[in-house]
Tab-separated table of C-alpha atoms in Angstrom:
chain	number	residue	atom	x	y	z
A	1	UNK	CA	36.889	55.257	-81.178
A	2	UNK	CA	38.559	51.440	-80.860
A	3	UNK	CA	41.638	53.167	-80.140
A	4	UNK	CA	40.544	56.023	-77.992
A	5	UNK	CA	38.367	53.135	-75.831
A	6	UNK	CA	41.642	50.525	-76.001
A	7	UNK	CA	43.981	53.080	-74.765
A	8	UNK	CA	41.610	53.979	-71.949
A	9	UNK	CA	41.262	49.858	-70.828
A	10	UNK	CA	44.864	50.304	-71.399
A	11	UNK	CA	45.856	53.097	-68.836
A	12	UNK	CA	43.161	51.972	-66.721
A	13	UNK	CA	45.011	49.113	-66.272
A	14	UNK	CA	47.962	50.200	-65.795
A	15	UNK	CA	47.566	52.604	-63.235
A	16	UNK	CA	45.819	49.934	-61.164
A	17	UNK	CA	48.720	47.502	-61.165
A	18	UNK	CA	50.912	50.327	-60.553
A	19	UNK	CA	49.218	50.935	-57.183
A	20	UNK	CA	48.233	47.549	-56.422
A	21	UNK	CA	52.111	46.257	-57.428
A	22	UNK	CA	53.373	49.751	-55.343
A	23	UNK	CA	51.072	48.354	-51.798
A	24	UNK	CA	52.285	45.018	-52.192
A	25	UNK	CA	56.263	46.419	-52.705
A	26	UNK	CA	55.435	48.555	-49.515
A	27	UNK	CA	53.838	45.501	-47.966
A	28	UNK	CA	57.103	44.010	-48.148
A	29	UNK	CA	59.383	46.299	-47.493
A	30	UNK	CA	57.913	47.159	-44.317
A	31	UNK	CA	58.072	43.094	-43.329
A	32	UNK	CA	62.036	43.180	-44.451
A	33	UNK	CA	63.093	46.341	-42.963
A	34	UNK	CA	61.623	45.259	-39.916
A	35	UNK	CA	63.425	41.837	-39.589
A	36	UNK	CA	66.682	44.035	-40.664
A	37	UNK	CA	66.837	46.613	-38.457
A	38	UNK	CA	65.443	44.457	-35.387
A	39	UNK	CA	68.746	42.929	-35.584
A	40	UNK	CA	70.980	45.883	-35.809
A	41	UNK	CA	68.690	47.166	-33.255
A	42	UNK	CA	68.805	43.970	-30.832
A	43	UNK	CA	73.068	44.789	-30.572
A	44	UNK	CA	71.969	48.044	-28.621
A	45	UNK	CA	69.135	46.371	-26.925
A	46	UNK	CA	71.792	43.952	-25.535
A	47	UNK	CA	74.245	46.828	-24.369
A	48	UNK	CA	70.985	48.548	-22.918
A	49	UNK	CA	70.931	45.207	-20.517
A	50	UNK	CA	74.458	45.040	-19.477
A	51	UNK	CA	74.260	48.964	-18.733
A	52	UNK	CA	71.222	48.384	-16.578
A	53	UNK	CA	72.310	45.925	-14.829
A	54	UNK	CA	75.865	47.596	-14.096
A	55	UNK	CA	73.983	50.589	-12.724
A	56	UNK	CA	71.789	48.179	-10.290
A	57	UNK	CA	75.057	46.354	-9.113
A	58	UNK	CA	76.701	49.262	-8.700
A	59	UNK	CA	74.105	50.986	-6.363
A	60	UNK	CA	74.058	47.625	-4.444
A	61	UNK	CA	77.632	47.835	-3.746
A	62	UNK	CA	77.943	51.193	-3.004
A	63	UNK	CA	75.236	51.288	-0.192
A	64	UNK	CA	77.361	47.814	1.342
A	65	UNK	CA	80.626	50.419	1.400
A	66	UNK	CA	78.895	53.419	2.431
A	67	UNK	CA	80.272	52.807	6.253
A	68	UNK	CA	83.149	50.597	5.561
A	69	UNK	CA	86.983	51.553	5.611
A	70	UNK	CA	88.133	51.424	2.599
A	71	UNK	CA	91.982	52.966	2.704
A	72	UNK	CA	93.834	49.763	2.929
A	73	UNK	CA	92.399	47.925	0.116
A	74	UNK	CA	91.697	50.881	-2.264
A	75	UNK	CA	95.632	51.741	-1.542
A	76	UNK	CA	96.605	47.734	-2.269
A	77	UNK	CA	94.636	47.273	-5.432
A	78	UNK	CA	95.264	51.333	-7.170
A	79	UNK	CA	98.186	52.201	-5.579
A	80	UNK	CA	99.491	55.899	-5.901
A	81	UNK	CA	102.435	56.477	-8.878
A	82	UNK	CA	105.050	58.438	-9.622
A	83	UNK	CA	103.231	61.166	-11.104
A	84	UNK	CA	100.099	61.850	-8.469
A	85	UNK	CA	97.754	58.906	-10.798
A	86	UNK	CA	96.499	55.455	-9.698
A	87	UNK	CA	96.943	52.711	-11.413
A	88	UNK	CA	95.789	49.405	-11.151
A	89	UNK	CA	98.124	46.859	-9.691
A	90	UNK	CA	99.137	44.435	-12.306
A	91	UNK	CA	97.971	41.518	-10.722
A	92	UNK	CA	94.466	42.649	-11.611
A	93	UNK	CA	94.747	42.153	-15.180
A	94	UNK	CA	96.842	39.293	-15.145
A	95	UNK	CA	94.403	37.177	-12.731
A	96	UNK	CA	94.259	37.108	-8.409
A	97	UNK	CA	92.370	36.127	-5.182
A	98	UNK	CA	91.255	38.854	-3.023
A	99	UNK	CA	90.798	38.363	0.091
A	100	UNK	CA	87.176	37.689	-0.162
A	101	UNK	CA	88.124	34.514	-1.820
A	102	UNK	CA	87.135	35.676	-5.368
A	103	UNK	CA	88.936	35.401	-8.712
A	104	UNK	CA	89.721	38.725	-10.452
A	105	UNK	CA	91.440	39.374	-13.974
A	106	UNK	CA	91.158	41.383	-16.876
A	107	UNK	CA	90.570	44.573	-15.424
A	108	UNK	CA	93.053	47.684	-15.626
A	109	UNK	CA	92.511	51.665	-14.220
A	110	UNK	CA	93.707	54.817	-14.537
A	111	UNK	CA	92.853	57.416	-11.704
A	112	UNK	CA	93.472	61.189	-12.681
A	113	UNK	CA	94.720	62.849	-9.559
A	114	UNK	CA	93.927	59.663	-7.686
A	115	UNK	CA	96.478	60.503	-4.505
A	116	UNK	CA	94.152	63.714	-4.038
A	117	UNK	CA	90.389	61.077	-3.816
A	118	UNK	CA	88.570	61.661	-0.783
A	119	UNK	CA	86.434	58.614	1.181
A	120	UNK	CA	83.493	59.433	-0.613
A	121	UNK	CA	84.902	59.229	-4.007
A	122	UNK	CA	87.378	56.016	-3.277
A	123	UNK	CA	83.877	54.169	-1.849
A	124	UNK	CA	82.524	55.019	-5.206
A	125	UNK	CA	85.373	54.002	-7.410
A	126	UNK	CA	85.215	50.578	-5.644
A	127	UNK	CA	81.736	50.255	-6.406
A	128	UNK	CA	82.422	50.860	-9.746
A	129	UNK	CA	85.576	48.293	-9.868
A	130	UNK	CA	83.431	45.413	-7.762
A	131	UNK	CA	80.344	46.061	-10.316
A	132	UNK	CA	82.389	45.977	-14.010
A	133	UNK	CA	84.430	42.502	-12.986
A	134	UNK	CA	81.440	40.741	-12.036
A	135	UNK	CA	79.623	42.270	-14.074
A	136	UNK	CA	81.536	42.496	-16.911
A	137	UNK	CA	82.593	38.707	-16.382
A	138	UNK	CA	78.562	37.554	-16.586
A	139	UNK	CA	78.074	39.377	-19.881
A	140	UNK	CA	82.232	38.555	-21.047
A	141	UNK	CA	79.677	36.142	-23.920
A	142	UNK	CA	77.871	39.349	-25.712
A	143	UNK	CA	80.337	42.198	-24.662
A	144	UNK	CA	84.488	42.275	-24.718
A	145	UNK	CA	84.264	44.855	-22.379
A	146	UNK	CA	82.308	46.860	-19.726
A	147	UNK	CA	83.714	49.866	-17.661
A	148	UNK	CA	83.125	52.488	-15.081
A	149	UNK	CA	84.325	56.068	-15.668
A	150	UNK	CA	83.684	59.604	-13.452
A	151	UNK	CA	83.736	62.940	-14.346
A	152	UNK	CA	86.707	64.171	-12.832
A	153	UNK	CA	89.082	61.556	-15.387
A	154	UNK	CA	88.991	57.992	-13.735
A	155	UNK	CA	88.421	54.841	-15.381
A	156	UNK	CA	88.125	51.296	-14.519
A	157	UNK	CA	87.625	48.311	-16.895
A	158	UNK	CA	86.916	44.944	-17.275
A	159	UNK	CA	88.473	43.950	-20.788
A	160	UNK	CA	90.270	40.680	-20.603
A	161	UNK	CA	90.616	39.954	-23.924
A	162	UNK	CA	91.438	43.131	-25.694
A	163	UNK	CA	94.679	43.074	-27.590
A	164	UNK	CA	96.703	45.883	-25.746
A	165	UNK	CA	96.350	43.766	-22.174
A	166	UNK	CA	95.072	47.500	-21.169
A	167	UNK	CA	98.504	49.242	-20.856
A	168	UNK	CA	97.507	52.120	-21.799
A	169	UNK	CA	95.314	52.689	-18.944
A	170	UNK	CA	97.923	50.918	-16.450
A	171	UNK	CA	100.910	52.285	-17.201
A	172	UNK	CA	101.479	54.505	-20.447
A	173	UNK	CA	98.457	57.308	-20.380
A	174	UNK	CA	100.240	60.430	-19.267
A	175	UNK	CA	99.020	62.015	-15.935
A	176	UNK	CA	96.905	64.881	-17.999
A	177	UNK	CA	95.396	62.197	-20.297
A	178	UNK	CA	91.371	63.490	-20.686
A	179	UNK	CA	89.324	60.776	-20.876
A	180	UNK	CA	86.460	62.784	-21.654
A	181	UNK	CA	85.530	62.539	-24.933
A	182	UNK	CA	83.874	65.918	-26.992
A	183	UNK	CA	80.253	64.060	-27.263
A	184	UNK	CA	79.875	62.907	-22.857
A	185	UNK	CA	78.552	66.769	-22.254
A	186	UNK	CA	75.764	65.802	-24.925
A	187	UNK	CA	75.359	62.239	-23.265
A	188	UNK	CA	75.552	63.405	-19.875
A	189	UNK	CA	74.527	66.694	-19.634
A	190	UNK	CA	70.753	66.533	-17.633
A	191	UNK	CA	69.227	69.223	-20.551
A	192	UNK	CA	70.317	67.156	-23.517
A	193	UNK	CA	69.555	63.701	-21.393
A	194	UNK	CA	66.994	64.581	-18.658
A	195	UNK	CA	65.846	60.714	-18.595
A	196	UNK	CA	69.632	59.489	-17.844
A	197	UNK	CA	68.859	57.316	-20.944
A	198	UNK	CA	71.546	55.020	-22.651
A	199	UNK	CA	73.036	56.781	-25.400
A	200	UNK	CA	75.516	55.810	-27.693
A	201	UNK	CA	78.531	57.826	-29.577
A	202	UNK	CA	79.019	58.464	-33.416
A	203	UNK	CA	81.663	55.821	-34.668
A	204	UNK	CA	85.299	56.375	-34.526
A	205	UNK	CA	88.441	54.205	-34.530
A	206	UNK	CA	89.468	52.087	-32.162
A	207	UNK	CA	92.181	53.772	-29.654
A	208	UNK	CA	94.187	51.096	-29.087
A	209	UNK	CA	94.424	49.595	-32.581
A	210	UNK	CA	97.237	51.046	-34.858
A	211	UNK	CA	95.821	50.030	-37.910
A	212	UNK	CA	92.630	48.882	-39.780
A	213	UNK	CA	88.920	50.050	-40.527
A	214	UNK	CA	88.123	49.034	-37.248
A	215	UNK	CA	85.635	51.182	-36.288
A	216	UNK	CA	82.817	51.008	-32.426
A	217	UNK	CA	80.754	53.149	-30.911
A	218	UNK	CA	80.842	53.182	-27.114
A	219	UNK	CA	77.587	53.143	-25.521
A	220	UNK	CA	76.933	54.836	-22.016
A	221	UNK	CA	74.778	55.117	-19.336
A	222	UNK	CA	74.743	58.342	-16.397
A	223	UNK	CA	74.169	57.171	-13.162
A	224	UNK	CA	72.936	59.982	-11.079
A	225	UNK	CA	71.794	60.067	-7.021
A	226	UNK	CA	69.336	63.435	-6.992
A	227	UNK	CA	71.228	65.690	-9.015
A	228	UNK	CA	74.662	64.763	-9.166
A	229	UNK	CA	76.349	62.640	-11.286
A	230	UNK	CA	77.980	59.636	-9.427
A	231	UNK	CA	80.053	58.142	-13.516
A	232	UNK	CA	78.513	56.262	-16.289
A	233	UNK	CA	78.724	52.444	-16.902
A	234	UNK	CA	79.571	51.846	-20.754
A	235	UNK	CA	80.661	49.219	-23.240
A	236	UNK	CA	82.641	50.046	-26.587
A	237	UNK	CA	81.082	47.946	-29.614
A	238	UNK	CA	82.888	47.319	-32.076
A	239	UNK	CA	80.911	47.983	-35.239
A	240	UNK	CA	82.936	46.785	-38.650
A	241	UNK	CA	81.164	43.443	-38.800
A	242	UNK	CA	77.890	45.003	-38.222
A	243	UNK	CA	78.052	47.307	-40.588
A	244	UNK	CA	79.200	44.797	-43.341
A	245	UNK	CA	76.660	42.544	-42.230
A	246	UNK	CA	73.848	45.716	-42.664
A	247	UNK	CA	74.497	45.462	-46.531
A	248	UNK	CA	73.997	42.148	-47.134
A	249	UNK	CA	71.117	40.388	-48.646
A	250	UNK	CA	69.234	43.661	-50.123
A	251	UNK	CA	66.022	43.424	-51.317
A	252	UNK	CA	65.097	42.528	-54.880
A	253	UNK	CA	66.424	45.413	-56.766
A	254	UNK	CA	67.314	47.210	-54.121
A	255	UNK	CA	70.593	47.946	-51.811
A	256	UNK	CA	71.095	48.754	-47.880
A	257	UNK	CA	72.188	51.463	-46.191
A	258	UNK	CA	72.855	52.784	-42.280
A	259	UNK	CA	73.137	56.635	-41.562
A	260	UNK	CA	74.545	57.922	-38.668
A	261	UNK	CA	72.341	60.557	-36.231
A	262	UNK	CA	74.128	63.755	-38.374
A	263	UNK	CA	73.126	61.703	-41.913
A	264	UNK	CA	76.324	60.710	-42.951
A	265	UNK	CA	76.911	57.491	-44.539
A	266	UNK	CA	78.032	54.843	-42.132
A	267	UNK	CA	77.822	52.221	-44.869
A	268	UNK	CA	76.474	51.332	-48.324
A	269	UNK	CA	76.325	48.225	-50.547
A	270	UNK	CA	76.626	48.319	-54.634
A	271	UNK	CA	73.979	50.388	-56.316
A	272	UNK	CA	71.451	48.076	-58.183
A	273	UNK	CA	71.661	47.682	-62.280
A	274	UNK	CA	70.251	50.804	-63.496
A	275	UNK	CA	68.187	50.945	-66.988
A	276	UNK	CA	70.332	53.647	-68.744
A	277	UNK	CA	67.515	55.154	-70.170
A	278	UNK	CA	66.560	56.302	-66.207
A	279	UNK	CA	69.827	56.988	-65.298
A	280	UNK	CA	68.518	60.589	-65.009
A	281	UNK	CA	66.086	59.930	-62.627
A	282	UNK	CA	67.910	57.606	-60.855
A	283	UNK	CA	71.021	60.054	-59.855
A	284	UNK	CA	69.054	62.715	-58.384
A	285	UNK	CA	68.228	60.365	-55.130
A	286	UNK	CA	71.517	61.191	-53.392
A	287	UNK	CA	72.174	60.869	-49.663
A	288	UNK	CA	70.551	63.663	-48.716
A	289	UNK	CA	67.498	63.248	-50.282
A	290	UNK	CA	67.306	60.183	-48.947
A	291	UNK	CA	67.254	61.639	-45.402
A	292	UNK	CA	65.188	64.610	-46.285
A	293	UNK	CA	62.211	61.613	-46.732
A	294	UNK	CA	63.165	59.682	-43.797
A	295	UNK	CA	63.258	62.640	-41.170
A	296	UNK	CA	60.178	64.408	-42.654
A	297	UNK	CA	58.273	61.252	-41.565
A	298	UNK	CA	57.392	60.729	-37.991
A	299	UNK	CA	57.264	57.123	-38.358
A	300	UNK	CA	59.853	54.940	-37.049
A	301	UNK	CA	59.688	52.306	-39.337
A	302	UNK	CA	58.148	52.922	-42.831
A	303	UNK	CA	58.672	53.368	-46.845
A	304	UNK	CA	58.153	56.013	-48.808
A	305	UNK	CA	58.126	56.781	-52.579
A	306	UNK	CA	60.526	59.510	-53.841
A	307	UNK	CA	58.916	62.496	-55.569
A	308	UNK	CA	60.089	61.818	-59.590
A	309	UNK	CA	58.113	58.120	-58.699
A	310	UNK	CA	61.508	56.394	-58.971
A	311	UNK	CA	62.748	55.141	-55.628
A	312	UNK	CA	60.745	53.379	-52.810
A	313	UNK	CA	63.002	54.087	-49.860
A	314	UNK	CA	61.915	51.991	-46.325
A	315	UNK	CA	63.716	52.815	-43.612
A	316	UNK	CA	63.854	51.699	-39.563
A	317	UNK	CA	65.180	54.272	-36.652
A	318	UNK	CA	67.677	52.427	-34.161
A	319	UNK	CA	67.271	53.835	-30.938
A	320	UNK	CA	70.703	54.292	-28.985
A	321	UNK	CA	72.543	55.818	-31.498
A	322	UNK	CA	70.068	57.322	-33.619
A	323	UNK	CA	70.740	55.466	-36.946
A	324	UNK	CA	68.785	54.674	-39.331
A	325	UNK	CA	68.843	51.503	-41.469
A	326	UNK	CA	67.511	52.360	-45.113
A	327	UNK	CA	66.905	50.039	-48.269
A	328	UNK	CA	66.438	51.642	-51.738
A	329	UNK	CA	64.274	50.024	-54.108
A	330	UNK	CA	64.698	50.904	-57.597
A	331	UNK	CA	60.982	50.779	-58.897
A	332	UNK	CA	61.489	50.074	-62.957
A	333	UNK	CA	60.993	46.819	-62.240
A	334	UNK	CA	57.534	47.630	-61.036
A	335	UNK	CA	56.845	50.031	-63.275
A	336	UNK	CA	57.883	48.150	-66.278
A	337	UNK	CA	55.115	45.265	-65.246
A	338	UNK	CA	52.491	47.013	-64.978
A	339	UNK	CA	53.164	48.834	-68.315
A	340	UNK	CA	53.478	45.512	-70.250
A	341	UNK	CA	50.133	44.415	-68.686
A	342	UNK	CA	48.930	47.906	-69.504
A	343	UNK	CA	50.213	47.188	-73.466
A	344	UNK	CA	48.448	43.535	-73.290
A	345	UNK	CA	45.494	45.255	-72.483
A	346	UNK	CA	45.751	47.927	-74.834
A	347	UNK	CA	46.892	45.394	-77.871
A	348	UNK	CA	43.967	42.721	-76.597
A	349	UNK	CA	41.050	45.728	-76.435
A	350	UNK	CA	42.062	47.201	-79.837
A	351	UNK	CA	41.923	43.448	-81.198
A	352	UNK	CA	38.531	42.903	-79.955
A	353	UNK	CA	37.046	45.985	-81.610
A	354	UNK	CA	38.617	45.898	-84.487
A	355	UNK	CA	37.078	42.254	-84.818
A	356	UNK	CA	34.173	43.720	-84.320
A	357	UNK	CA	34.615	46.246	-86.551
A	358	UNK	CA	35.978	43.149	-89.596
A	359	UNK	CA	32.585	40.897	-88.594
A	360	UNK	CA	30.082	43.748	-88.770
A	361	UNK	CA	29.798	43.954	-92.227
A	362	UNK	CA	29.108	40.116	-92.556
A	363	UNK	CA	26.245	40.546	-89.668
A	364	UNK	CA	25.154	43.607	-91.435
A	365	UNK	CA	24.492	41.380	-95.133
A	366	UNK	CA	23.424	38.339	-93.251
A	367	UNK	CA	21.068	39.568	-91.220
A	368	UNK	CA	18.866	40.475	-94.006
A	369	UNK	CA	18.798	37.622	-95.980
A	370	UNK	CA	17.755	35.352	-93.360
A	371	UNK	CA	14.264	37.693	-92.791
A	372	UNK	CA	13.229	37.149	-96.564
């Protein structure tokens, strides 16, 4: 019976500091994945800002040039080349005053059948070239570049500082060059996007850079009038700092990681110390388990406990390119203190009655002799 009631106080206890230590992990998960992913998050918050205020600029400018000429300067600043493109004129990169009395620089083009453009479409090219310099110039702090692109394979953009001065665009990109990349039908497309929302590409390498990890995701914007599609503002982020910075500073016994949209791995940091005795356990929470838990819950921040009682896994939703920023917990840790508190317990009630049990018979022989 001392046992039986010992290993009851026991268990009791345990399973209460299991819970009780299990709410106060999820307590603080929730707090840290918040502060985590608010600053992943606040990177595509930004580029939501500059988009937004391209599009405004750009609708601005484009009402101003709705009944203005516009041959002579769009034929002085993208003249037509040798092989039926437009180009920017050099000077526009390397720095010049218009005659407005501006300063331009940094910005380079490339117009797709540009000697073919009819009034309509030249008007909104130079929207789109007045809106990403200014633009582009006020946000040059946050954002290395900002540009304007249509659907029918022209490009403008304001990018003073990239490494390849923008040659590509200005001189090398063959005529046929298809700027349209295979996700801007999923972007773009009014029954995938009906809200015109900001949306942002998976990762890939950088075009212009020859070697490296360097890896961005270019986020865009449609601008529409009615029905039709007038381009799409966007800026290319690049994302290898970010995503080293995602894994640092894990949780206690815990590591980061960010998926992309599709639930691949965009990066992870070192696996916490495993007790080999769970190593079991512990390698059947693979990638895809992981994501299994976090897309069965409609929450877009939360933590969940994996079925074998494990893992706690909290994760956080970034809007813009659909990621999501996960930290695993390994839970032996927990488990392990409230099993030792369970033992104490255990080891401290079986004590107790089995004094009781050692004193008895003393009671038992004393008791009588003090009634005669």
């Amino acid at each position: 019976m001392s046992f039986l009631l010992a290993g009851l106080a026991g268990f009791t206890c345990d399973r209460i500091l299991d819970r009780r230590l299990e709410a106060a992990q999820v307590e603080h998960l929730n707090a840290y994945i918040r502060v985590r992913a608010e600053r992943e998050q606040q990177i595509f918050e930004d580029a939501r800002r500059l988009t937004h205020a391209a599009e405004e600029t750009f609708r601005r400018r484009l009402d101003v040039l709705q009944n203005q000429a516009v041959d002579a300067e769009f034929d002085r600043l993208f003249p037509v080349m040798a092989d039926g493109t437009r180009r920017s004129a050099p000077e526009l990169f390397d720095g010049m005053i218009p005659a407005d009395g501006d300063y331009v620089f940094g910005v380079g083009a490339f117009l797709a059948d540009g000697a073919a453009m009819t009034d309509a479409e030249k008007r909104r090219y130079l929207a789109g070239f007045h809106t990403v310099r200014s633009v582009g110039e006020a946000f040059l702090g946050q954002f290395a570049n900002l540009y304007y692109f249509t659907p029918d394979r022209r490009l403008v953009m304001f990018a003073p500082h990239r490494e390849d001065r923008l040659l590509f665009y200005r001189s090398e990109a063959p005529a046929d060059f298809e700027l349209r990349g295979d996700e801007d039908a999923v972007l773009f497309d009014l029954a995938s996007n009906p809200d015109n929302a900001m949306q942002c590409t998976r990762l890939s390498r950088l075009v212009y850079a020859n070697g490296g990890e360097r890896a961005a995701s270019a986020c865009r914007l449609p601008v529409r009038s009615g029905g039709e599609l007038l381009g799409a503002f966007g800026t290319s982020i690049s994302m290898t700092e970010t995503l080293a910075a995602a894994l640092e500073r894990p949780p206690l016994n815990g590591m980061n990681m960010l998926f992309d949209r599709d639930g691949n791995i965009l990066s992870r940091g070192p696996q916490p110390a495993i007790d080999p005795a769970q190593q079991h356990a512990r390698s059947a929470l693979d990638p895809d388990a992981i994501m299994d838990m976090v897309r069965r819950d409609s929450r877009s921040v939360g933590a969940v406990r994996s079925p074998d009682g494990s893992w706690m896994v909290a994760f956080s939703r970034i809007d813009g390119p659909a990621w999501y920023f996960v930290s695993v917990v390994d839970l032996a840790s927990v488990q392990h203190t409230s099993r030792y508190r369970g033992q104490i317990v255990f080891l401290l009630v079986l004590a107790a009655m089995l004094g009781v049990l050692a004193i008895r018979p003393l009671l038992d022989r004393a008791l009588p002799a003090q009634e005669a």
